[in-house]
């Protein structure tokens, strides 16, 4: 149904879907990964990123299974409606009403509790075919109770707030780094170019932290107003930002490899350093995040027979790419010189002699992140509206056009004003809200959708997109892992603060 909430959009081949998913996952989080790798040690980092890639793949298959169950649920609802309409027509013609039919005590007349095995005979070739786009919020409404739905929206809202805070800090940091490096009285050496204090001079009497906040104010003034309108990322904008991203990543990997090959690599990362695991965990979870966007990504794929294998291939490629980017970084630069935003390590004239490349890499986050900020802001604003919406209700103009955009925009700007520690922002966002979206919600969606499908269609009907991790053990394992991660990160934060 074109224009409807479940509209699929333009179809594309499985391999185009693979590229789209690769581009979706590999984003801002990848730029903060090298520093997290160096802080945790190369062996610990390699083991953890491989395990987290596996866990993310597992929960991705959970979400796809829930998408198939949601499609079946929608088809069944429509067929039940048609059946009721047909029954009403027959009743009106025969003069027999529902009240004339005697039912035994305890018999449940609600259609939700009756196995409908006839769906397979009357409907499409497979009732679990993914043909309609059902977003995670819609799936939560289908399979969760009211408390579960509210917790889902709370989790997604916190995650989007973290996203906006990261974006709001990343752009001013990049601008501050590039412009203050140009105007400051720096020696140009690699080590000096990586060591800065917020109180260092930038322009005359303006300190670096002052320059950062000026850029933050300009960023808010230029992009903040988009929160009050409806915007969407166009196809051509997506192509442009994807090309810029890949050019930047390839340049950084090549430059790091060249320095290592020439014997100029200064990195000597430790084998393991437990104090760095907290941030590494959050960064890795954030960097593998795609579950919330899977419905828009998977549904338009024309042939979904081998979609699980394609997704697995995507995760293997992304794991290899993250490892290549991070390992070249930690052996090229010393631990203490790696920046929160890895692109900023290439703004020194000693590392990159071509000025254009220095400015391109230094300003790369500015262009790509600036195009994403309004999209994420509008998504967050719409989630706030959905959370408080009551059926049949209409928001007053002030609430709809002023209140919701303001509560969307102000909190992340305040966070970005207070700190520009991107590694911590990414780590905390990934460790808490990311933990919920990537582990807890998909596990509950898989569990509840299986129960719903068994209740409605009976145990004999098989979901063709059932996760390879179909045993209930895996759902319990994911939930326990999510709980462990939450407790570990919280305890680590408390202990770190206590030491200070």
XYZ file of C-alpha atoms in Angstrom:
500
model
C 0.000 0.000 0.000
C 1.890 3.088 -1.237
C 2.152 5.852 1.333
C 1.037 3.634 4.217
C 3.023 3.061 7.411
C 4.099 -0.366 6.092
C 4.997 0.816 2.586
C 7.986 -1.228 1.382
C 9.528 1.345 -0.929
C 11.526 0.657 -4.083
C 12.839 -2.913 -4.276
C 16.534 -3.709 -4.750
C 18.690 -6.825 -5.162
C 20.199 -8.741 -2.207
C 23.701 -7.465 -3.031
C 22.543 -3.840 -3.090
C 20.962 -4.538 0.300
C 24.325 -5.888 1.485
C 26.014 -2.608 0.462
C 23.302 -0.508 2.146
C 23.675 -2.477 5.372
C 27.474 -2.105 5.253
C 27.088 1.674 4.865
C 24.520 1.841 7.668
C 26.679 0.010 10.221
C 30.052 1.576 9.385
C 29.630 5.147 10.597
C 30.794 7.532 13.307
C 31.495 4.744 15.796
C 34.313 3.417 13.595
C 36.220 6.700 14.018
C 36.328 6.263 17.813
C 37.353 2.590 17.666
C 41.175 2.962 17.241
C 41.600 4.835 20.530
C 39.404 2.293 22.331
C 41.488 -0.551 20.823
C 44.731 1.039 22.028
C 43.351 1.567 25.543
C 42.146 -2.043 25.965
C 45.068 -3.865 24.295
C 45.145 -5.567 20.911
C 44.361 -9.138 22.069
C 41.449 -8.173 24.337
C 40.116 -5.873 21.604
C 40.293 -8.569 18.928
C 38.522 -11.169 21.090
C 35.832 -8.739 22.244
C 35.067 -7.313 18.806
C 34.743 -10.819 17.328
C 32.399 -11.886 20.115
C 30.303 -8.703 19.866
C 30.056 -9.096 16.082
C 28.705 -12.621 16.656
C 26.208 -11.363 19.257
C 25.064 -8.544 16.982
C 24.559 -10.982 14.094
C 22.506 -13.255 16.350
C 20.179 -10.450 17.457
C 19.902 -9.255 13.848
C 18.463 -12.681 12.952
C 16.080 -12.305 15.932
C 14.771 -9.017 14.537
C 14.326 -10.502 11.032
C 12.400 -13.410 12.549
C 10.157 -10.953 14.424
C 9.647 -8.981 11.175
C 8.396 -12.161 9.461
C 6.088 -12.905 12.401
C 4.770 -9.324 12.303
C 4.017 -9.664 8.575
C 2.145 -12.899 9.284
C 0.276 -11.165 12.110
C -0.851 -8.356 9.780
C -1.998 -10.829 7.107
C -3.916 -12.824 9.674
C -5.614 -9.677 11.014
C -6.758 -8.728 7.521
C -8.019 -12.240 6.803
C -9.899 -12.299 10.107
C -11.512 -8.995 9.202
C -12.577 -10.359 5.807
C -13.908 -13.483 7.496
C -15.910 -11.418 10.007
C -17.332 -9.309 7.182
C -18.345 -12.465 5.313
C -19.924 -13.922 8.471
C -21.837 -10.697 9.110
C -23.175 -10.769 5.557
C -24.303 -14.379 6.013
C -25.887 -13.598 9.417
C -27.780 -10.612 8.067
C -29.126 -12.701 5.184
C -30.142 -15.663 7.378
C -31.430 -13.565 10.278
C -29.193 -15.327 12.821
C -27.266 -13.115 15.253
C -24.222 -13.888 17.374
C -26.389 -13.768 20.490
C -28.409 -16.736 19.203
C -25.350 -18.986 19.269
C -24.783 -20.745 22.602
C -21.123 -21.210 23.633
C -19.842 -23.499 26.382
C -18.501 -21.884 29.541
C -14.892 -20.756 29.357
C -14.829 -20.746 25.542
C -12.733 -17.800 24.331
C -14.278 -16.088 21.334
C -11.375 -13.687 20.696
C -9.746 -14.511 17.382
C -6.288 -13.885 18.845
C -6.435 -17.192 20.733
C -7.510 -19.442 17.832
C -4.893 -21.226 15.715
C -5.604 -20.260 12.111
C -4.034 -23.084 10.107
C -6.212 -22.180 7.132
C -4.087 -19.084 6.546
C -1.524 -21.129 4.636
C -4.246 -22.597 2.407
C -6.174 -19.395 1.742
C -3.397 -16.784 1.675
C -0.040 -16.200 0.040
C 2.411 -19.073 -0.674
C 4.017 -18.371 2.700
C 2.327 -16.311 5.378
C 5.704 -15.406 6.937
C 7.042 -13.727 3.811
C 8.513 -10.264 4.590
C 6.708 -7.978 2.160
C 5.561 -5.121 4.419
C 7.827 -2.782 6.373
C 7.019 -3.157 10.071
C 9.202 -0.896 12.231
C 10.457 -1.954 15.659
C 7.976 0.317 17.433
C 5.109 -1.316 15.561
C 6.458 -4.782 16.413
C 6.731 -3.763 20.069
C 3.069 -2.694 19.998
C 2.099 -6.063 18.474
C 4.053 -8.355 20.782
C 4.714 -6.412 24.029
C 2.331 -5.260 26.745
C 1.941 -1.568 27.586
C 4.911 -1.537 29.974
C 7.105 -3.236 27.373
C 6.105 -0.706 24.708
C 6.918 2.233 26.995
C 10.290 0.703 27.932
C 11.051 0.210 24.242
C 10.397 3.864 23.449
C 12.341 4.970 26.518
C 15.349 2.936 25.323
C 15.206 4.176 21.728
C 14.797 7.790 22.889
C 17.839 7.580 25.187
C 19.855 6.050 22.351
C 18.848 8.816 19.937
C 19.714 11.461 22.553
C 23.165 9.878 22.831
C 23.452 9.877 19.038
C 22.625 13.579 18.858
C 25.064 14.434 21.669
C 27.848 12.562 19.829
C 27.054 14.362 16.577
C 26.747 17.744 18.299
C 30.204 17.292 19.876
C 31.982 15.699 16.899
C 31.473 18.599 14.466
C 32.741 21.397 16.788
C 35.677 19.189 17.893
C 36.730 18.673 14.281
C 36.391 22.381 13.454
C 38.276 23.362 16.609
C 41.066 20.900 15.868
C 41.532 22.048 12.270
C 41.268 25.807 12.799
C 43.193 25.978 16.076
C 45.982 23.805 14.642
C 46.297 26.245 11.753
C 46.343 29.420 13.847
C 48.101 28.107 16.955
C 51.820 28.296 17.543
C 52.470 24.585 17.152
C 55.756 23.011 16.218
C 54.138 20.681 13.706
C 55.621 17.521 15.230
C 53.453 14.443 15.485
C 53.460 14.301 19.266
C 52.864 18.020 19.797
C 50.034 18.055 17.285
C 48.204 15.411 19.301
C 48.622 17.037 22.743
C 46.153 19.754 23.591
C 44.508 21.199 26.649
C 41.185 22.961 26.542
C 42.852 26.025 28.088
C 45.468 26.332 25.296
C 45.228 29.438 23.134
C 43.442 29.143 19.801
C 43.003 32.652 18.347
C 44.579 35.413 20.387
C 42.896 35.393 23.773
C 40.316 32.801 22.689
C 40.990 29.412 24.287
C 40.382 26.086 22.531
C 37.352 25.354 24.728
C 35.928 28.777 23.827
C 36.415 28.027 20.128
C 34.693 24.658 20.613
C 31.660 26.312 22.229
C 31.498 28.990 19.520
C 31.398 26.248 16.900
C 28.781 24.361 18.948
C 26.591 27.480 19.070
C 26.972 27.958 15.297
C 26.194 24.264 14.700
C 23.035 24.536 16.840
C 21.919 27.749 15.118
C 22.397 26.293 11.625
C 21.061 22.745 12.084
C 18.809 23.073 15.145
C 15.897 24.686 13.228
C 15.549 21.538 11.080
C 14.185 19.812 14.201
C 11.040 21.916 13.825
C 10.338 20.650 10.294
C 10.128 17.359 8.447
C 13.300 16.352 6.612
C 14.493 13.118 5.055
C 17.764 11.909 3.631
C 17.553 11.796 -0.158
C 19.065 9.073 -2.305
C 21.676 11.423 -3.789
C 22.687 12.791 -0.389
C 23.142 9.224 0.837
C 25.348 8.403 -2.172
C 27.458 11.529 -1.636
C 28.035 10.945 2.088
C 28.793 7.245 1.485
C 31.413 8.111 -1.139
C 33.045 10.686 1.165
C 33.088 8.180 4.004
C 34.780 5.456 1.976
C 37.320 7.800 0.427
C 38.255 9.005 3.937
C 38.508 5.473 5.401
C 40.613 4.156 2.492
C 42.963 7.166 2.681
C 43.497 6.703 6.432
C 44.220 2.968 6.098
C 46.660 3.541 3.213
C 48.463 6.383 5.015
C 48.815 4.298 8.204
C 50.081 1.268 6.241
C 52.639 3.441 4.391
C 54.000 4.843 7.667
C 54.267 1.352 9.157
C 55.955 0.006 5.984
C 58.525 2.835 6.111
C 59.360 1.978 9.702
C 57.712 5.157 11.023
C 55.067 3.340 13.039
C 55.270 4.403 16.685
C 52.563 2.215 18.177
C 53.355 -0.485 20.729
C 49.891 -1.480 22.025
C 49.691 -3.662 25.144
C 48.362 -7.206 24.990
C 45.555 -6.499 27.441
C 44.497 -3.631 29.661
C 41.292 -4.276 31.590
C 40.679 -0.609 32.418
C 39.961 0.085 28.743
C 37.332 -2.641 28.302
C 34.393 -0.468 29.442
C 34.783 2.075 26.665
C 35.749 -0.558 24.116
C 32.548 -2.468 24.839
C 30.369 0.612 24.388
C 32.202 1.686 21.232
C 31.911 -1.796 19.672
C 28.197 -2.102 20.505
C 27.597 1.362 19.034
C 29.653 0.490 15.940
C 27.628 -2.666 15.169
C 24.265 -0.988 15.691
C 21.752 -1.605 12.903
C 18.857 -3.465 14.541
C 16.608 -0.395 14.778
C 16.918 0.214 11.007
C 16.558 -3.392 9.784
C 12.872 -3.141 8.729
C 13.642 -0.305 6.297
C 16.753 -2.129 5.087
C 15.635 -5.775 4.763
C 12.027 -5.370 3.567
C 12.847 -3.880 0.115
C 15.264 -6.745 -0.743
C 13.657 -8.507 -3.698
C 14.837 -12.065 -2.949
C 15.123 -12.975 0.722
C 15.789 -16.714 0.450
C 19.438 -16.401 1.542
C 19.147 -13.168 3.503
C 20.650 -14.693 6.681
C 23.776 -15.735 4.766
C 24.094 -12.282 3.203
C 23.816 -10.625 6.602
C 26.471 -13.013 7.955
C 28.750 -12.073 5.032
C 28.154 -8.400 5.833
C 29.177 -8.894 9.457
C 32.342 -10.774 8.440
C 33.307 -7.960 6.037
C 32.583 -5.274 8.652
C 34.567 -7.174 11.290
C 37.515 -7.374 8.884
C 37.246 -3.687 8.034
C 37.073 -2.571 11.689
C 40.066 -4.772 12.527
C 42.098 -3.387 9.608
C 41.284 0.227 10.488
C 42.002 -0.206 14.190
C 45.142 -2.354 13.945
C 46.780 -0.056 11.393
C 45.954 2.848 13.721
C 47.320 1.355 16.955
C 50.611 0.320 15.294
C 50.985 3.613 13.429
C 50.372 5.972 16.386
C 51.363 5.774 20.040
C 48.550 5.140 22.503
C 48.755 8.621 24.008
C 48.558 10.351 20.635
C 45.414 8.672 19.272
C 42.536 11.164 19.123
C 38.897 10.503 20.031
C 38.045 11.147 16.376
C 40.628 9.153 14.395
C 40.490 11.493 11.363
C 42.100 14.221 13.491
C 45.321 12.197 13.719
C 45.928 13.087 10.069
C 45.784 16.881 10.440
C 49.530 17.130 11.121
C 51.764 18.221 8.197
C 54.346 15.628 9.276
C 51.899 12.779 8.700
C 50.097 14.152 5.634
C 52.108 16.484 3.412
C 49.246 17.282 1.006
C 47.201 20.128 2.502
C 43.990 19.174 0.675
C 44.019 15.661 2.184
C 44.704 17.083 5.665
C 41.699 19.384 5.441
C 39.515 16.732 3.811
C 40.161 14.246 6.634
C 39.952 16.890 9.350
C 36.633 18.236 8.080
C 35.215 14.906 6.900
C 33.066 14.403 10.070
C 31.688 17.943 9.650
C 30.106 17.187 6.270
C 28.858 13.659 6.910
C 27.590 14.198 10.453
C 25.905 17.489 9.593
C 23.713 15.706 7.039
C 22.698 13.052 9.608
C 21.938 15.340 12.557
C 18.558 16.672 11.282
C 17.438 13.150 10.330
C 18.168 11.748 13.802
C 16.587 14.809 15.460
C 13.327 14.421 13.505
C 13.301 10.674 14.277
C 13.675 11.412 18.005
C 10.972 14.084 17.885
C 8.565 11.651 16.190
C 9.308 8.974 18.795
C 8.406 11.452 21.548
C 5.112 12.131 19.759
C 4.382 8.425 19.384
C 5.146 7.706 23.043
C 2.577 10.210 24.344
C 0.037 9.816 21.545
C -3.434 8.614 22.434
C -5.688 7.172 19.742
C -7.949 9.832 18.302
C -6.092 12.627 20.104
C -4.511 15.647 18.409
C -1.672 17.649 19.941
C -2.155 21.424 20.381
C -0.042 23.480 17.925
C 2.332 24.688 20.671
C 2.984 21.141 21.903
C 3.369 19.693 18.418
C 5.492 22.423 16.780
C 7.366 23.910 19.759
C 7.463 21.648 22.823
C 8.506 18.362 21.161
C 11.261 19.934 18.984
C 12.630 21.847 22.001
C 12.856 18.776 24.267
C 14.500 16.989 21.348
C 17.171 19.618 20.706
C 18.128 21.085 24.107
C 19.360 18.029 26.130
C 22.024 16.804 23.631
C 23.296 20.365 23.115
C 23.679 20.765 26.905
C 25.600 17.463 27.072
C 27.843 18.549 24.179
C 28.391 21.918 25.907
C 29.542 20.174 29.096
C 31.858 17.605 27.462
C 33.466 16.828 24.123
C 34.927 13.489 25.219
C 33.654 11.539 22.215
C 35.036 8.181 23.340
C 33.080 8.371 26.615
C 29.914 9.625 24.878
C 30.022 6.762 22.387
C 30.949 4.277 25.116
C 28.122 5.238 27.474
C 25.523 5.450 24.684
C 26.515 2.028 23.404
C 26.857 0.410 26.822
C 23.408 1.449 28.071
C 20.854 2.389 25.397
C 22.790 0.443 22.740
C 22.768 -2.594 25.006
C 18.974 -2.426 25.168
C 18.430 -1.937 21.433
C 21.016 -4.444 20.265
C 20.467 -7.228 22.817
C 17.472 -6.913 25.153
C 14.757 -5.729 22.736
C 15.591 -8.182 19.887
C 15.669 -11.113 22.342
C 12.244 -10.220 23.753
C 10.871 -9.590 20.248
C 11.975 -13.076 19.164
C 10.546 -14.715 22.289
C 7.195 -12.887 22.222
C 6.727 -13.208 18.441
C 7.300 -16.979 18.686
C 4.675 -17.265 21.402
C 2.254 -15.142 19.365
C 2.809 -17.176 16.182
C 2.330 -20.467 18.010
C -0.881 -19.191 19.611
C -2.336 -17.846 16.377
C -1.101 -20.304 13.742
C -0.460 -23.383 15.844
C 2.789 -25.264 16.402
C 2.689 -26.866 12.945
C 3.326 -23.629 11.028
C 7.009 -22.829 10.529
C 8.380 -19.301 10.201
C 10.544 -19.449 7.052
C 12.767 -16.668 8.479
C 13.249 -18.401 11.834
C 16.622 -17.483 13.322
C 19.396 -20.115 13.094
C 19.627 -19.565 16.859
C 16.106 -20.882 17.361
C 16.624 -22.643 20.687
C 15.335 -20.756 23.713
C 18.823 -21.098 25.220
C 20.125 -18.403 22.868
C 17.449 -15.928 23.923
C 18.320 -16.535 27.571
C 22.018 -16.238 26.756
C 21.536 -12.845 25.046
C 19.443 -11.545 27.970
C 22.033 -12.709 30.521
C 24.831 -11.164 28.443
C 22.936 -7.858 28.248
C 22.394 -7.880 32.022
C 26.045 -8.723 32.663
C 27.213 -5.909 30.388
C 24.924 -3.416 32.127
C 26.231 -4.422 35.568
C 29.889 -4.533 34.435
C 29.827 -1.072 32.859
C 27.967 0.443 35.839
C 30.380 -1.109 38.356
C 33.344 0.064 36.273
C 32.032 3.651 36.210
C 31.418 3.641 39.978
C 34.894 2.242 40.727
C 36.525 4.755 38.373
C 34.707 7.648 40.041
C 35.618 6.317 43.506
C 39.324 6.268 42.589
C 39.087 9.882 41.459
